[in-house]
Coordinates of C-alpha atoms and ligand atoms in Angstrom, one line a residue:
M27 CA 0.0 0.0 0.0
N28 CA 1.5 3.3 -1.1
I29 CA 0.7 6.5 0.7
S30 CA 0.5 10.0 -0.8
I31 CA 0.3 13.0 1.5
V32 CA -1.2 16.1 -0.2
I33 CA -0.5 19.5 1.4
P34 CA -1.7 22.8 -0.2
V35 CA 0.7 25.6 0.6
F36 CA -0.1 29.3 0.3
N37 CA 2.4 31.8 1.9
E38 CA 3.5 29.4 4.6
E39 CA 7.3 30.0 4.5
T40 CA 7.5 30.1 8.3
N41 CA 5.8 26.7 8.7
L42 CA 7.4 24.8 5.9
D43 CA 10.6 23.6 7.6
A44 CA 8.7 22.2 10.6
L45 CA 6.0 20.8 8.4
I46 CA 8.5 18.9 6.2
S47 CA 10.6 17.5 9.0
R48 CA 7.5 16.4 11.1
C49 CA 5.8 14.8 8.0
L50 CA 9.0 13.0 7.0
E51 CA 9.4 11.6 10.5
S52 CA 5.8 10.6 10.9
C53 CA 5.7 8.9 7.5
S54 CA 8.9 7.0 8.0
K55 CA 7.2 5.3 11.0
I56 CA 4.5 3.7 8.8
N57 CA 7.0 1.4 7.0
K58 CA 5.3 1.8 3.7
P59 CA 6.4 3.6 0.5
F60 CA 5.2 7.2 0.7
E61 CA 5.4 10.5 -1.1
I62 CA 4.7 14.0 0.3
I63 CA 3.2 16.3 -2.3
L64 CA 3.5 20.0 -1.6
I65 CA 1.4 22.2 -3.8
D66 CA 2.5 25.8 -4.1
D67 CA -0.8 27.7 -4.6
G68 CA 0.9 30.7 -6.1
S69 CA 2.7 31.8 -2.9
A70 CA 4.3 35.3 -3.0
D71 CA 6.8 34.5 -0.3
S72 CA 9.7 32.1 -0.2
S73 CA 7.4 29.0 0.1
R74 CA 8.0 28.2 -3.6
I75 CA 11.8 28.2 -3.2
K76 CA 11.6 26.1 0.0
I77 CA 9.4 23.5 -1.7
E78 CA 11.8 23.4 -4.7
E79 CA 14.8 22.8 -2.4
A80 CA 13.0 20.2 -0.4
A81 CA 11.9 18.3 -3.5
K82 CA 15.6 18.2 -4.6
K83 CA 16.9 17.3 -1.2
Y84 CA 14.5 14.4 -0.7
P85 CA 14.0 13.0 -4.2
G86 CA 11.2 10.4 -4.4
K87 CA 9.9 11.5 -1.0
I88 CA 8.9 15.1 -1.5
V89 CA 7.2 16.1 -4.7
G90 CA 6.7 19.8 -5.5
V91 CA 3.7 20.9 -7.6
F92 CA 3.7 24.6 -8.6
L93 CA 0.6 26.3 -9.7
N94 CA 1.1 29.5 -11.7
R95 CA -1.1 31.6 -9.3
N96 CA -3.4 31.3 -6.4
Y97 CA -6.5 29.1 -7.1
G98 CA -7.6 28.4 -3.6
Q99 CA -7.1 25.5 -1.1
H100 CA -9.4 23.0 -2.7
A101 CA -8.2 23.5 -6.3
A102 CA -4.7 23.1 -5.0
V103 CA -5.5 19.9 -3.3
M104 CA -7.1 18.7 -6.5
A105 CA -3.9 19.5 -8.4
G106 CA -2.1 17.4 -5.7
F107 CA -4.5 14.5 -6.3
E108 CA -3.8 14.6 -10.0
T109 CA -0.1 14.2 -9.3
S110 CA -0.5 11.6 -6.6
S111 CA 0.0 7.9 -7.1
G112 CA -0.7 6.4 -3.7
D113 CA -3.4 3.8 -3.0
V114 CA -4.3 5.9 0.0
V115 CA -4.2 9.7 -0.2
I116 CA -4.1 11.8 2.9
T117 CA -4.8 15.6 2.9
L118 CA -3.3 17.9 5.5
D119 CA -3.0 21.6 6.2
A120 CA 0.4 23.3 5.9
D121 CA 0.0 25.4 9.0
L122 CA 0.4 22.4 11.3
Q123 CA -3.0 22.8 12.8
N124 CA -3.4 19.1 12.0
P125 CA -0.4 17.4 13.6
P126 CA 1.4 15.2 11.1
E127 CA 1.9 12.7 13.9
E128 CA -1.7 11.6 13.4
I129 CA -0.9 10.2 9.9
P130 CA -0.1 6.7 11.1
K131 CA -3.4 6.5 12.9
L132 CA -5.3 7.4 9.7
V133 CA -3.3 4.8 7.7
E134 CA -4.1 2.2 10.3
K135 CA -7.8 3.0 10.1
M136 CA -7.7 2.9 6.2
E137 CA -6.2 -0.6 6.4
E138 CA -9.5 -1.8 7.7
G139 CA -10.9 -1.0 4.2
F140 CA -12.8 2.2 4.5
D141 CA -13.3 4.5 1.4
V142 CA -12.9 7.7 3.5
V143 CA -11.6 8.2 7.0
G144 CA -12.3 11.6 8.5
T145 CA -11.2 13.1 11.7
I146 CA -12.8 14.9 14.7
R147 CA -10.8 17.7 16.2
K148 CA -10.3 17.5 19.9
D149 CA -10.4 21.0 21.5
R150 CA -10.4 22.9 18.2
Q151 CA -8.1 25.9 18.3
D152 CA -10.1 28.4 16.2
S153 CA -12.1 31.5 16.7
L154 CA -15.7 31.2 18.0
F155 CA -17.1 32.5 14.7
R156 CA -15.3 29.7 12.8
K157 CA -16.5 27.1 15.3
L158 CA -20.1 28.3 15.1
S159 CA -20.2 28.4 11.3
S160 CA -18.6 24.9 11.2
Y161 CA -21.2 23.6 13.6
L162 CA -24.1 24.8 11.3
T163 CA -22.4 23.6 8.2
N164 CA -21.8 20.2 9.6
K165 CA -25.4 19.9 10.5
I166 CA -26.6 20.8 7.0
V167 CA -24.0 18.6 5.3
Q168 CA -25.0 15.6 7.4
K169 CA -28.6 16.1 6.4
Y170 CA -27.8 16.4 2.7
T171 CA -25.2 13.7 2.3
G172 CA -26.8 11.3 4.8
I173 CA -23.4 10.5 6.0
M174 CA -23.0 11.2 9.7
M175 CA -19.5 12.6 9.8
H176 CA -19.0 15.0 12.6
D177 CA -16.4 17.3 11.2
Y178 CA -16.5 18.2 7.6
G179 CA -14.2 21.2 8.0
C180 CA -11.1 19.3 9.1
M181 CA -8.9 18.6 6.1
L182 CA -6.9 15.9 7.8
R183 CA -8.6 13.0 6.0
A184 CA -7.7 9.9 4.1
Y185 CA -9.2 8.7 0.8
K186 CA -8.9 5.5 -1.1
R187 CA -7.6 5.6 -4.7
N188 CA -11.0 4.9 -6.3
I189 CA -12.5 7.9 -4.5
I190 CA -9.6 10.1 -5.7
E191 CA -10.2 9.0 -9.3
A192 CA -13.9 9.7 -8.9
M193 CA -13.2 13.2 -7.7
L194 CA -10.7 13.9 -10.5
S195 CA -13.3 12.9 -13.0
C196 CA -15.6 15.8 -11.7
K197 CA -15.2 18.8 -13.8
E198 CA -17.1 21.4 -11.7
H199 CA -15.3 24.5 -10.4
S200 CA -17.1 25.0 -7.1
F201 CA -16.4 22.0 -4.9
F202 CA -15.6 21.2 -1.3
I203 CA -13.4 18.1 -1.2
P204 CA -14.7 16.4 2.0
I205 CA -18.3 16.6 0.6
L206 CA -17.3 15.6 -2.9
A207 CA -15.5 12.6 -1.6
N208 CA -18.5 11.5 0.6
S209 CA -20.8 11.6 -2.4
F210 CA -18.8 8.7 -3.8
A211 CA -17.9 6.9 -0.6
K212 CA -19.6 3.8 0.5
T213 CA -17.9 3.1 3.8
T214 CA -16.6 5.9 6.0
S215 CA -15.2 6.1 9.4
E216 CA -13.8 8.7 11.8
I217 CA -11.0 9.0 14.3
N218 CA -10.2 11.5 17.0
V219 CA -7.2 13.7 16.4
N220 CA -5.5 16.6 18.2
H221 CA -5.8 20.1 16.9
E222 CA -3.3 22.8 17.4
K223 CA -3.0 26.5 17.0
R224 CA -1.6 27.7 13.7
L225 CA 2.2 27.4 14.1
S226 CA 2.8 30.9 12.7
G227 CA 1.3 33.4 10.3
D228 CA -2.4 34.2 9.9
S229 CA -5.3 32.2 8.4
K230 CA -5.1 32.4 4.6
Y231 CA -8.9 32.9 4.4
S232 CA -9.9 36.5 4.3
F233 CA -13.5 37.2 5.2
F234 CA -14.5 37.3 1.5
K235 CA -12.6 34.1 0.7
L236 CA -14.5 32.4 3.6
I237 CA -17.8 33.6 2.3
N238 CA -16.9 32.3 -1.1
L239 CA -16.0 28.9 0.4
Y240 CA -19.3 28.7 2.2
F241 CA -21.2 29.5 -1.0
D242 CA -19.2 26.9 -2.8
L243 CA -20.0 24.4 -0.1
L244 CA -23.7 25.3 -0.2
T245 CA -24.2 25.4 -4.0
S246 CA -22.0 22.3 -4.6
M247 CA -24.2 20.3 -2.3
S248 CA -27.7 20.8 -3.6
T249 CA -30.2 23.1 -5.2
L250 CA -32.2 22.9 -2.0
P251 CA -31.8 26.6 -1.1
L252 CA -33.5 27.4 -4.4
R253 CA -36.5 25.3 -3.4
F254 CA -36.4 27.0 0.0
L255 CA -36.7 30.3 -1.8
T256 CA -39.9 29.2 -3.5
F257 CA -41.2 28.0 -0.2
L258 CA -40.4 31.2 1.6
G259 CA -41.9 33.2 -1.3
T260 CA -45.2 31.3 -1.1
I261 CA -45.4 31.8 2.7
I262 CA -44.7 35.5 2.4
S263 CA -47.3 35.9 -0.4
L264 CA -49.9 34.1 1.6
F265 CA -49.1 36.3 4.6
G266 CA -49.4 39.3 2.3
I267 CA -52.9 38.2 1.1
G268 CA -54.0 37.6 4.7
F269 CA -52.7 40.9 5.8
G270 CA -54.5 42.6 2.8
C271 CA -57.8 41.1 3.8
F272 CA -57.2 42.2 7.4
L273 CA -56.5 45.8 6.4
F274 CA -59.6 45.8 4.1
L275 CA -61.8 44.6 7.0
M276 CA -60.4 47.1 9.5
R277 CA -61.0 49.8 7.0
I278 CA -64.7 48.9 6.7
I279 CA -65.0 48.6 10.5
K280 CA -62.9 51.5 11.7
G281 CA -63.0 53.8 8.7
S282 CA -60.3 55.3 6.5
A283 CA -58.5 57.1 9.2
W284 CA -57.3 53.9 10.6
A285 CA -56.0 52.7 7.3
V286 CA -53.9 55.8 6.8
G287 CA -52.4 55.3 10.2
G288 CA -51.2 51.9 8.8
V289 CA -49.2 53.4 6.0
F290 CA -46.0 52.9 7.8
T291 CA -46.7 49.3 8.5
I292 CA -47.0 48.8 4.8
F293 CA -43.7 50.6 4.3
A294 CA -42.1 48.3 6.8
L295 CA -43.5 45.3 5.1
L296 CA -42.4 46.6 1.7
F297 CA -38.8 46.8 3.0
I298 CA -38.9 43.3 4.3
L299 CA -40.3 42.0 1.0
V300 CA -37.8 43.9 -1.1
G301 CA -35.0 42.7 1.1
L302 CA -36.1 39.1 0.8
Q303 CA -36.4 39.5 -3.0
F304 CA -32.8 40.7 -3.1
I305 CA -31.6 37.8 -0.9
G306 CA -33.4 35.5 -3.3
M307 CA -31.9 37.1 -6.4
G308 CA -28.5 37.0 -4.8
L309 CA -28.8 33.3 -4.1
L310 CA -29.9 32.8 -7.7
G311 CA -26.9 34.8 -8.8
E312 CA -24.6 32.5 -6.8
Y313 CA -25.9 29.5 -8.7
I314 CA -25.9 31.3 -12.1
G315 CA -22.4 32.6 -11.5
R316 CA -21.2 29.1 -10.8
I317 CA -23.1 27.7 -13.8
Y318 CA -21.4 30.3 -16.0
N319 CA -18.0 29.3 -14.7
D320 CA -18.7 25.7 -15.4
V321 CA -20.1 26.4 -18.8
R322 CA -16.9 28.2 -19.8
S323 CA -15.1 25.0 -18.6
R324 CA -11.8 26.7 -18.2
P325 CA -9.1 24.6 -16.5
R326 CA -9.6 24.8 -12.7
Y327 CA -5.9 25.4 -12.2
F328 CA -2.8 25.4 -14.2
I329 CA 0.2 23.4 -13.1
E330 CA 3.4 25.2 -14.1
K331 CA 5.8 22.5 -13.2
V332 CA 6.2 19.4 -11.1
I333 CA 9.4 18.4 -9.4
K334 CA 9.4 14.7 -8.9
D335 CA 12.4 12.4 -8.8
K336 CA 11.7 8.8 -9.2
S337 CA 15.3 7.8 -8.9
S338 CA 14.9 6.4 -5.3
Ligands
UDP420 N1 -4.4 27.5 1.3 C1 -4.1 27.4 0.0 N2 -4.7 28.4 -0.8 C2 -5.4 29.4 -0.4 C3 -5.7 29.4 1.0 C4 -5.2 28.5 1.8 O1 -3.4 26.5 -0.5 O2 -5.9 30.2 -1.2 C5 -3.8 26.5 2.2 C6 -3.0 27.0 3.4 O3 -1.7 27.2 3.1 C7 -3.2 25.9 4.4 C8 -4.6 25.4 4.2 O4 -4.9 25.8 2.8 O5 -2.3 24.8 4.2 C9 -5.6 25.9 5.1 O6 -5.5 27.3 5.2 P1 -5.7 28.1 6.6 O7 -4.9 27.4 7.6 O8 -5.3 29.5 6.3 O9 -7.2 27.9 6.9 P2 -8.0 27.9 8.3 O10 -7.2 27.0 9.2 O11 -8.0 29.3 8.7 O12 -9.3 27.3 7.9
MG421 MG1 -5.4 26.6 9.4

């Protein structure tokens, strides 16, 4: 059983040395052939040079994949999958929030024959906002995929080769790897892992990048939100009709003076409705934007070069 470790790297120069040495040490404990694939997702710092050096220093063990610019974490991981050759592929973050020491545990679990093995982060070291949004996302994803995994956000995961091939055959642009994988997986399992603070540097997700990720996640999963929109629209319309009847009645009973007094209520309602309409249109836009991207079917990323030495 060959193991491939896939790690996306975006401006992580301060973490790379520790990452590489800890991964090498952890992998050599498994006693199986392995390769560590570091994907440079268009870093602007010295990450690129560091990966190049590491790939030359540890030929056959470290593979460098260089994207020509920044395409985002999940696209970078996909580029890593494309280059990988292992029977089991493990993804990991470069900031050492997922300790590489957990890799042997994942491999051990995969040997039991699961398609996907996820992880649950013990005392997650992230902000409250991130934890809360993860909690909500996990609940929604569990409902949609029907697979009761607890932590879809953690990228420390292992996939069998056939799942990787299935994911590579998907051509869509908006995807979230743990969910995509589970839509092909038959048997899944989870293990507990430690979670640490980011070793150094800041999260590579700005507020807008995070919003984009969440929309990717939502729209890649289902068109359910669109149906929800219709449902909400219907309810609001029914309410509107009811309210109209009520106003009409009150006007007959209490006279026109009362109805004039209600003008502001109508304004308030109008704002609510207009707001809802915009939310609905925005949501439609999110889908249409993604459809547009897929229709153009441009490459999801462009690999500039790969440093891979098979000599050892
Ligand atoms: N990453 C990437 N491209 C990006 C953003 C992030 O390759 O555009 C990588 C980053 O280097 C790290 C992983 O994705 O290895 C997770 O990023 P980060 O730790 O910033 O995310 P967070 O822990 O805040 O969710
Ligand atoms: Mg992180």
